[in-house]
mmCIF file of C-alpha atoms in Angstrom:
data_model
loop_
_atom_site.group_PDB
_atom_site.id
_atom_site.type_symbol
_atom_site.label_atom_id
_atom_site.label_comp_id
_atom_site.label_asym_id
_atom_site.label_seq_id
_atom_site.Cartn_x
_atom_site.Cartn_y
_atom_site.Cartn_z
ATOM 1 C CA MET A 1 -15.924 -28.775 -15.812
ATOM 2 C CA LYS A 2 -14.879 -30.754 -18.846
ATOM 3 C CA LEU A 3 -11.485 -29.902 -20.320
ATOM 4 C CA ILE A 4 -10.795 -30.819 -23.960
ATOM 5 C CA ILE A 5 -7.243 -30.493 -25.270
ATOM 6 C CA ARG A 6 -6.800 -30.543 -29.029
ATOM 7 C CA PRO A 7 -3.433 -30.565 -30.798
ATOM 8 C CA GLU A 8 -2.574 -27.807 -33.262
ATOM 9 C CA LYS A 9 -2.131 -30.473 -35.949
ATOM 10 C CA GLY A 10 -3.737 -33.846 -36.153
ATOM 11 C CA LEU A 11 -6.968 -35.434 -35.015
ATOM 12 C CA GLY A 12 -6.209 -36.658 -31.477
ATOM 13 C CA LYS A 13 -7.762 -34.966 -28.485
ATOM 14 C CA ILE A 14 -7.728 -35.465 -24.729
ATOM 15 C CA GLU A 15 -10.824 -35.069 -22.585
ATOM 16 C CA VAL A 16 -10.481 -34.608 -18.827
ATOM 17 C CA GLU A 17 -13.200 -34.055 -16.233
ATOM 18 C CA LEU A 18 -12.107 -31.532 -13.583
ATOM 19 C CA ASP A 19 -13.623 -31.676 -10.097
ATOM 20 C CA ASP A 20 -15.450 -28.690 -8.572
ATOM 21 C CA GLU A 21 -12.601 -27.757 -6.215
ATOM 22 C CA LEU A 22 -10.086 -27.466 -9.060
ATOM 23 C CA THR A 23 -12.594 -25.599 -11.219
ATOM 24 C CA GLY A 24 -13.192 -23.130 -8.385
ATOM 25 C CA GLU A 25 -9.451 -22.582 -7.979
ATOM 26 C CA ILE A 26 -9.052 -21.974 -11.728
ATOM 27 C CA ASN A 27 -11.910 -19.466 -11.704
ATOM 28 C CA ARG A 28 -10.444 -17.725 -8.630
ATOM 29 C CA LEU A 29 -7.051 -17.384 -10.333
ATOM 30 C CA SER A 30 -8.743 -16.181 -13.501
ATOM 31 C CA GLU A 31 -10.581 -13.417 -11.637
ATOM 32 C CA ARG A 32 -7.565 -12.515 -9.513
ATOM 33 C CA TYR A 33 -5.232 -11.968 -12.462
ATOM 34 C CA GLY A 34 -7.842 -10.851 -14.990
ATOM 35 C CA VAL A 35 -7.153 -13.547 -17.570
ATOM 36 C CA PRO A 36 -9.508 -16.097 -19.121
ATOM 37 C CA ALA A 37 -9.809 -19.486 -17.403
ATOM 38 C CA GLU A 38 -8.468 -21.151 -20.551
ATOM 39 C CA ARG A 39 -5.239 -19.166 -20.244
ATOM 40 C CA VAL A 40 -4.853 -20.217 -16.586
ATOM 41 C CA ILE A 41 -5.180 -23.868 -17.609
ATOM 42 C CA GLU A 42 -2.750 -23.371 -20.511
ATOM 43 C CA ILE A 43 -0.164 -21.787 -18.208
ATOM 44 C CA ALA A 44 -0.561 -24.595 -15.688
ATOM 45 C CA LEU A 45 -0.166 -27.315 -18.339
ATOM 46 C CA THR A 46 2.778 -25.770 -20.182
ATOM 47 C CA GLY A 47 4.628 -24.675 -17.052
ATOM 48 C CA GLU A 48 4.931 -21.048 -18.147
ATOM 49 C CA PHE A 49 4.361 -19.765 -14.625
ATOM 50 C CA ARG A 50 7.327 -18.408 -12.730
ATOM 51 C CA GLU A 51 8.382 -19.066 -9.205
ATOM 52 C CA SER A 52 8.975 -15.673 -7.679
ATOM 53 C CA ALA A 53 9.365 -16.485 -3.999
ATOM 54 C CA GLY A 54 12.852 -14.954 -3.940
ATOM 55 C CA GLU A 55 11.655 -11.774 -5.594
ATOM 56 C CA ILE A 56 8.751 -11.478 -3.195
ATOM 57 C CA GLU A 57 10.997 -11.873 -0.165
ATOM 58 C CA GLU A 58 13.450 -9.335 -1.588
ATOM 59 C CA LEU A 59 10.638 -6.860 -2.271
ATOM 60 C CA GLU A 60 9.172 -7.401 1.193
ATOM 61 C CA ASN A 61 12.579 -6.638 2.712
ATOM 62 C CA LYS A 62 12.826 -3.449 0.655
ATOM 63 C CA VAL A 63 9.343 -2.442 1.771
ATOM 64 C CA LYS A 64 10.305 -2.994 5.418
ATOM 65 C CA GLU A 65 13.469 -0.919 4.972
ATOM 66 C CA LEU A 66 11.521 1.898 3.321
ATOM 67 C CA GLU A 67 8.891 1.743 6.041
ATOM 68 C CA GLU A 68 11.558 2.018 8.741
ATOM 69 C CA ARG A 69 13.158 4.965 6.932
ATOM 70 C CA THR A 70 9.750 6.630 6.620
ATOM 71 C CA TRP A 71 9.150 6.326 10.350
ATOM 72 C CA GLU A 72 12.620 7.715 11.065
ATOM 73 C CA LEU A 73 11.854 10.742 8.905
ATOM 74 C CA GLU A 74 8.443 11.081 10.525
ATOM 75 C CA ARG A 75 10.040 11.123 13.985
ATOM 76 C CA GLU A 76 12.529 13.713 12.803
ATOM 77 C CA TYR A 77 10.040 16.078 11.156
ATOM 78 C CA ALA A 78 7.003 15.714 13.434
ATOM 79 C CA PRO A 79 8.319 18.198 16.031
ATOM 80 C CA LEU A 80 9.190 20.665 13.265
ATOM 81 C CA ARG A 81 5.714 20.410 11.769
ATOM 82 C CA PHE A 82 4.192 20.936 15.214
ATOM 83 C CA LYS A 83 6.310 24.059 15.784
ATOM 84 C CA ALA A 84 5.467 25.366 12.301
ATOM 85 C CA TYR A 85 1.765 24.866 12.999
ATOM 86 C CA GLY A 86 2.082 26.738 16.296
ATOM 87 C CA ILE A 87 3.908 29.611 14.605
ATOM 88 C CA SER A 88 1.324 29.808 11.823
ATOM 89 C CA GLU A 89 -1.477 29.972 14.398
ATOM 90 C CA ASP A 90 0.404 32.708 16.281
ATOM 91 C CA ASN A 91 0.806 34.624 13.017
ATOM 92 C CA LYS A 92 -2.905 34.317 12.350
ATOM 93 C CA ILE A 93 -3.739 35.702 15.807
ATOM 94 C CA LEU A 94 -1.287 38.564 15.314
ATOM 95 C CA ALA A 95 -2.799 39.329 11.901
ATOM 96 C CA ILE A 96 -6.261 39.528 13.474
ATOM 97 C CA GLU A 97 -4.980 41.849 16.203
ATOM 98 C CA LEU A 98 -3.151 44.004 13.645
ATOM 99 C CA SER A 99 -6.287 44.254 11.533
ATOM 100 C CA GLY A 100 -8.215 45.405 14.578
ATOM 101 C CA LEU A 101 -5.569 48.006 15.428
ATOM 102 C CA ILE A 102 -5.595 49.335 11.862
ATOM 103 C CA ALA A 103 -9.371 49.652 11.993
ATOM 104 C CA GLU A 104 -9.116 51.457 15.346
ATOM 105 C CA ASN A 105 -6.420 53.768 13.931
ATOM 106 C CA ASN A 106 -8.611 54.599 10.925
ATOM 107 C CA GLN A 107 -11.543 55.317 13.238
ATOM 108 C CA LEU A 108 -9.399 57.727 15.284
ATOM 109 C CA ARG A 109 -8.160 59.427 12.086
ATOM 110 C CA ARG A 110 -11.782 59.941 11.007
ATOM 111 C CA PHE A 111 -12.637 61.363 14.433
ATOM 112 C CA LEU A 112 -9.684 63.757 14.241
ATOM 113 C CA ARG A 113 -10.463 64.548 10.588
ATOM 114 C CA LEU A 114 -7.046 63.423 9.417
ATOM 115 C CA PRO A 115 -6.405 61.766 6.039
ATOM 116 C CA LEU A 116 -6.748 57.975 6.017
ATOM 117 C CA LYS A 117 -3.793 55.744 5.122
ATOM 118 C CA GLY A 118 -4.524 52.730 2.916
ATOM 119 C CA ASN A 119 -1.382 50.603 3.414
ATOM 120 C CA PRO A 120 -2.059 48.047 0.637
ATOM 121 C CA GLU A 121 1.142 46.140 1.426
ATOM 122 C CA LEU A 122 0.088 45.704 5.034
ATOM 123 C CA ARG A 123 -3.380 44.558 3.926
ATOM 124 C CA LYS A 124 -1.798 41.927 1.634
ATOM 125 C CA LEU A 125 0.342 40.695 4.498
ATOM 126 C CA ILE A 126 -2.650 40.466 6.821
ATOM 127 C CA SER A 127 -4.744 38.591 4.232
ATOM 128 C CA TYR A 128 -1.833 36.179 3.694
ATOM 129 C CA TYR A 129 -1.650 35.266 7.373
ATOM 130 C CA MET A 130 -5.438 35.094 7.754
ATOM 131 C CA LYS A 131 -5.649 32.188 5.279
#
């Protein structure tokens, strides 16, 4: 790759031939950060880039702390979620049994020629637990 640097004013220019390894690195940085290769070269020549090693270490420490806190919360709430799942499954089984008993009750009322009871509230409750 041939690099030509022209001043904003004047006629002088500098021509530099870049080797393939450096060109590959420039292209890799260009793709990684989504900027043109010319901008990568300009940043490298003017020294606009920032050293952020301290920030990265600080952010990594924060991430580790948050990760540890997340696992603490997970350990605390996992048993509760397991119990809640068990209770919801028990409720579902009870709703199925209750639905069967209501159907049996209605069948007996028909056999005895008694009036049927609708119980819409009970039906709503059963459909809620069946979900």
